[in-house]
XYZ file of C-alpha atoms in Angstrom:
323
model
C 15.500 30.333 -9.966
C 15.790 26.762 -11.245
C 14.701 24.083 -8.761
C 17.230 21.274 -8.455
C 15.955 17.704 -8.677
C 17.203 16.667 -5.228
C 15.616 19.756 -3.698
C 12.346 18.929 -5.443
C 12.463 15.420 -3.937
C 13.040 16.952 -0.504
C 10.026 19.235 -0.994
C 7.941 16.247 -2.128
C 9.028 14.323 0.971
C 7.830 17.151 3.205
C 4.555 17.354 1.275
C 3.918 13.600 1.607
C 4.781 13.734 5.316
C 2.356 16.618 5.905
C -0.304 14.785 3.913
C 0.147 11.792 6.186
C -0.215 14.000 9.240
C -3.480 15.419 7.954
C -5.120 12.324 6.483
C -3.972 9.200 8.319
C -4.748 8.451 11.956
C -1.772 7.263 13.932
C 0.793 8.350 11.331
C 2.373 10.940 13.636
C 2.516 8.675 16.682
C 5.932 7.996 18.171
C 5.525 4.248 17.733
C 4.562 4.533 14.071
C 7.396 6.923 13.220
C 9.884 4.622 14.962
C 8.532 1.681 12.970
C 8.412 3.587 9.662
C 12.044 4.690 9.746
C 13.353 1.439 11.221
C 11.484 -0.505 8.543
C 13.531 1.139 5.791
C 16.884 1.236 7.626
C 18.568 -1.669 5.776
C 17.684 -0.118 2.420
C 18.921 3.251 3.688
C 22.241 1.780 4.812
C 22.847 0.070 1.458
C 21.860 3.245 -0.402
C 24.889 5.109 1.010
C 27.663 3.152 -0.779
C 25.316 2.699 -3.752
C 25.151 6.492 -4.116
C 28.937 6.707 -4.266
C 29.043 3.858 -6.784
C 26.435 5.383 -9.100
C 28.123 8.801 -8.935
C 31.263 6.999 -10.151
C 29.307 5.446 -13.027
C 29.002 1.968 -11.470
C 26.186 -0.083 -9.963
C 25.914 -3.055 -7.610
C 22.773 -5.163 -7.977
C 24.063 -7.841 -5.594
C 23.576 -5.817 -2.392
C 20.328 -7.520 -1.343
C 21.762 -10.961 -2.074
C 24.775 -10.127 0.081
C 22.336 -9.094 2.821
C 20.682 -12.512 2.475
C 24.037 -14.325 2.544
C 25.038 -12.372 5.664
C 21.752 -13.302 7.330
C 22.154 -16.973 6.423
C 25.762 -17.041 7.634
C 24.785 -15.337 10.891
C 22.122 -17.957 11.512
C 24.312 -20.922 10.621
C 27.191 -19.795 12.861
C 24.821 -19.020 15.731
C 23.266 -22.479 15.415
C 26.768 -23.969 15.460
C 27.368 -22.394 18.870
C 29.608 -19.482 17.924
C 29.604 -16.405 20.166
C 27.735 -13.522 18.544
C 30.725 -11.238 19.145
C 32.734 -13.568 16.902
C 29.988 -13.986 14.307
C 29.759 -10.259 13.512
C 33.350 -9.744 12.261
C 33.239 -13.039 10.330
C 30.058 -11.960 8.540
C 31.495 -8.519 7.826
C 34.608 -10.141 6.347
C 32.337 -12.214 4.101
C 30.797 -8.950 2.897
C 34.254 -7.542 2.183
C 35.118 -10.715 0.219
C 31.942 -10.378 -1.852
C 32.724 -6.732 -2.570
C 36.280 -7.657 -3.535
C 34.990 -10.232 -6.006
C 32.668 -7.680 -7.606
C 35.403 -5.064 -7.717
C 38.029 -7.460 -9.075
C 35.779 -8.604 -11.913
C 35.017 -4.982 -12.824
C 38.454 -3.408 -12.419
C 40.828 -6.252 -13.296
C 38.861 -8.422 -15.698
C 37.219 -5.364 -17.275
C 33.603 -6.539 -17.133
C 30.742 -4.029 -16.829
C 29.437 -3.682 -13.287
C 25.824 -4.259 -14.355
C 26.646 -7.675 -15.854
C 28.973 -8.664 -13.013
C 26.534 -7.853 -10.223
C 23.593 -9.504 -11.982
C 25.731 -12.636 -11.868
C 26.805 -12.226 -8.244
C 23.206 -11.389 -7.316
C 22.362 -14.992 -8.218
C 25.658 -16.341 -6.823
C 25.316 -14.816 -3.344
C 21.647 -15.744 -3.061
C 22.526 -19.295 -4.107
C 25.314 -19.443 -1.520
C 22.840 -18.270 1.120
C 20.586 -21.190 0.223
C 23.527 -23.596 0.428
C 24.537 -22.226 3.846
C 21.087 -22.315 5.430
C 18.716 -24.120 3.096
C 15.016 -23.231 3.251
C 14.759 -23.165 7.032
C 15.133 -20.362 9.543
C 17.285 -19.852 12.627
C 15.827 -17.920 15.553
C 16.470 -17.207 19.252
C 19.284 -14.720 18.872
C 20.674 -13.086 22.043
C 18.195 -10.629 23.529
C 20.854 -7.989 24.140
C 21.584 -7.643 20.432
C 18.070 -8.345 19.152
C 16.643 -5.603 21.380
C 19.100 -3.114 19.879
C 17.645 -3.511 16.364
C 13.876 -3.469 16.940
C 11.662 -0.402 16.635
C 10.422 -0.604 20.231
C 13.872 0.366 21.523
C 14.547 4.018 20.771
C 17.034 6.662 21.828
C 15.569 8.300 24.963
C 13.388 11.292 24.162
C 13.170 10.530 20.424
C 11.441 8.175 17.975
C 14.821 7.198 16.492
C 16.040 3.625 16.886
C 19.709 2.714 17.280
C 20.083 1.488 13.661
C 18.520 4.731 12.393
C 20.914 6.805 14.504
C 23.800 4.767 13.094
C 22.495 5.440 9.587
C 22.403 9.184 10.308
C 26.036 9.082 11.428
C 27.129 7.082 8.373
C 25.126 9.370 6.083
C 26.930 12.392 7.525
C 30.296 10.686 6.941
C 29.314 9.720 3.376
C 28.147 13.286 2.675
C 31.476 14.706 3.837
C 33.397 12.162 1.750
C 31.347 12.825 -1.387
C 31.068 16.604 -1.199
C 34.046 17.826 0.830
C 37.047 15.621 0.039
C 39.365 14.891 -2.839
C 38.008 11.351 -3.004
C 34.516 12.704 -3.573
C 35.738 14.943 -6.377
C 37.459 11.911 -7.865
C 34.163 10.004 -7.882
C 32.438 12.760 -9.823
C 35.367 12.938 -12.236
C 35.329 9.163 -12.818
C 31.574 9.172 -13.394
C 31.710 12.132 -15.769
C 34.661 10.926 -17.875
C 36.657 7.934 -16.700
C 39.486 8.279 -19.240
C 40.005 11.945 -18.423
C 40.042 11.094 -14.700
C 42.718 8.458 -15.305
C 44.943 10.843 -17.267
C 44.444 13.432 -14.514
C 46.211 11.062 -12.132
C 43.215 9.493 -10.358
C 43.687 5.828 -9.409
C 40.450 4.855 -11.101
C 40.636 1.085 -10.601
C 41.623 1.370 -6.955
C 38.820 3.832 -6.207
C 36.200 1.637 -7.869
C 37.490 -1.450 -6.058
C 37.178 0.358 -2.718
C 33.616 1.366 -3.556
C 32.576 -2.220 -4.221
C 34.259 -3.360 -1.001
C 32.388 -0.670 0.935
C 29.148 -1.829 -0.682
C 29.765 -5.438 0.331
C 30.726 -4.468 3.879
C 27.674 -2.282 4.458
C 25.356 -4.866 2.866
C 26.672 -7.538 5.220
C 26.124 -5.241 8.172
C 22.592 -4.552 6.920
C 22.082 -8.325 6.853
C 22.997 -8.554 10.541
C 20.623 -5.690 11.390
C 17.834 -7.308 9.344
C 18.361 -10.660 11.090
C 18.241 -9.132 14.559
C 15.284 -6.905 13.721
C 13.134 -9.839 12.650
C 14.752 -12.292 15.040
C 15.136 -14.753 12.195
C 17.923 -15.701 9.784
C 16.764 -16.861 6.354
C 18.404 -17.319 2.964
C 15.724 -15.175 1.310
C 16.170 -12.220 3.680
C 15.954 -8.897 1.873
C 14.847 -10.407 -1.429
C 13.913 -7.579 -3.798
C 15.657 -4.886 -1.741
C 18.038 -4.141 -4.619
C 15.139 -2.486 -6.460
C 14.334 -0.297 -3.451
C 17.982 0.721 -3.101
C 18.344 1.633 -6.774
C 14.961 3.386 -6.786
C 15.943 5.462 -3.747
C 19.259 6.573 -5.242
C 17.874 7.413 -8.686
C 14.765 9.046 -7.234
C 17.104 11.318 -5.289
C 18.539 12.668 -8.531
C 21.768 10.662 -8.800
C 22.408 10.205 -12.520
C 22.625 6.533 -13.517
C 25.267 7.477 -16.099
C 27.461 8.872 -13.331
C 29.020 12.233 -12.554
C 25.956 13.877 -10.993
C 24.051 13.648 -7.742
C 24.050 14.487 -4.052
C 23.954 12.458 -0.874
C 21.077 14.645 0.333
C 19.029 13.632 -2.699
C 19.662 9.924 -2.140
C 18.688 10.175 1.539
C 15.560 12.122 0.593
C 14.727 9.398 -1.922
C 15.074 6.689 0.739
C 12.903 8.598 3.192
C 10.276 9.329 0.547
C 9.939 5.644 -0.310
C 9.835 4.762 3.393
C 7.141 7.324 4.216
C 5.055 6.329 1.186
C 5.353 2.663 2.109
C 4.222 3.386 5.649
C 1.285 5.514 4.513
C 0.125 2.857 2.075
C 0.396 0.195 4.770
C -1.592 2.261 7.267
C -4.293 2.702 4.620
C -4.457 -1.075 4.000
C -3.017 -0.901 0.487
C -1.910 -4.348 -0.722
C 1.797 -5.115 -0.929
C 1.472 -5.748 -4.683
C 0.286 -2.163 -5.148
C 3.201 -0.913 -3.065
C 5.604 -2.742 -5.395
C 3.897 -1.123 -8.397
C 4.245 2.320 -6.782
C 7.959 1.708 -6.193
C 8.387 0.607 -9.809
C 6.612 3.724 -11.073
C 8.846 5.906 -8.903
C 11.911 4.174 -10.352
C 10.723 4.758 -13.922
C 9.833 8.373 -13.135
C 13.206 9.011 -11.474
C 15.032 7.878 -14.622
C 12.668 9.294 -17.235
C 11.744 12.719 -15.826
C 15.248 14.276 -15.663
C 15.926 13.133 -19.212
C 12.659 14.603 -20.439
C 13.488 17.878 -18.714
C 16.948 17.897 -20.318
C 15.505 17.116 -23.769
C 12.850 19.825 -23.534
C 15.391 22.355 -22.271
C 17.797 21.540 -25.136
C 15.016 21.983 -27.691
C 14.094 25.373 -26.228
C 17.714 26.500 -26.395
C 17.957 25.416 -30.045
C 14.737 27.258 -30.909
C 15.967 30.369 -29.120
C 19.263 30.198 -30.989
C 17.458 29.844 -34.346
C 15.203 32.805 -33.592
C 18.153 34.904 -32.455
C 20.019 33.993 -35.646
């Protein structure tokens, strides 16, 4: 029986988790598990719409910059005396606007998503700096800040409120991707966009909606990040785009589109989170952790292609011998 890539990542996640249990003191404690999963929650949230985008053959590298812009906007509005209940929808609308810009440039202007979102990566981060400068805004309302930190968990579990919300959204995304017509459309667009269009799929509209969803979720992740650290900064989440992409590709979602599972992407996120926590507990420098993430990203792209190449060569050899 052939082992699927996403299943292999799930098995590796279990193996790493068990290794942590057996080798690292304090790894299995309730406090550490709450911290470990909460520490990766913003990346996990952004990985959900990113999975749908990559399955459809697109990518959004501006997600972390949108998180930073959302954080900066949250801080600026709070400093200006706005009620937090008003700030949240305004920030989410800003995320929708950013997603619309990305989607419009891709679907209407016809630019490749990689080039567009490299540009908006710089644009949104620059806007965050304009909004807030180099300073930081703190002293957010305790009621909301308490909701996001790892010391506040669902009674009887080590799961924080943001992690529970991620689980709910992941379940919704899994149903959409694997059990609806929209999900089948995403796979069709990623596999062969022209064929999907001639089959009656509204390709441009679907892609636009995906970018909007990415902007919306990234803005929400920015609010969670701000409350979790109790600080709004323009550089919030800098570098998270690499973690998001690494998680999705590590989970077996094909960067060329048309292949992948939500389970694999979630397993990829959790694997990176558990590895990060283990390395931190063992006093491994942050620079080494970045190198490990980079190696995982390279491996997630290279390994499936090597497997495919080797398999194709074996089939050709078998065909020659049979002939």
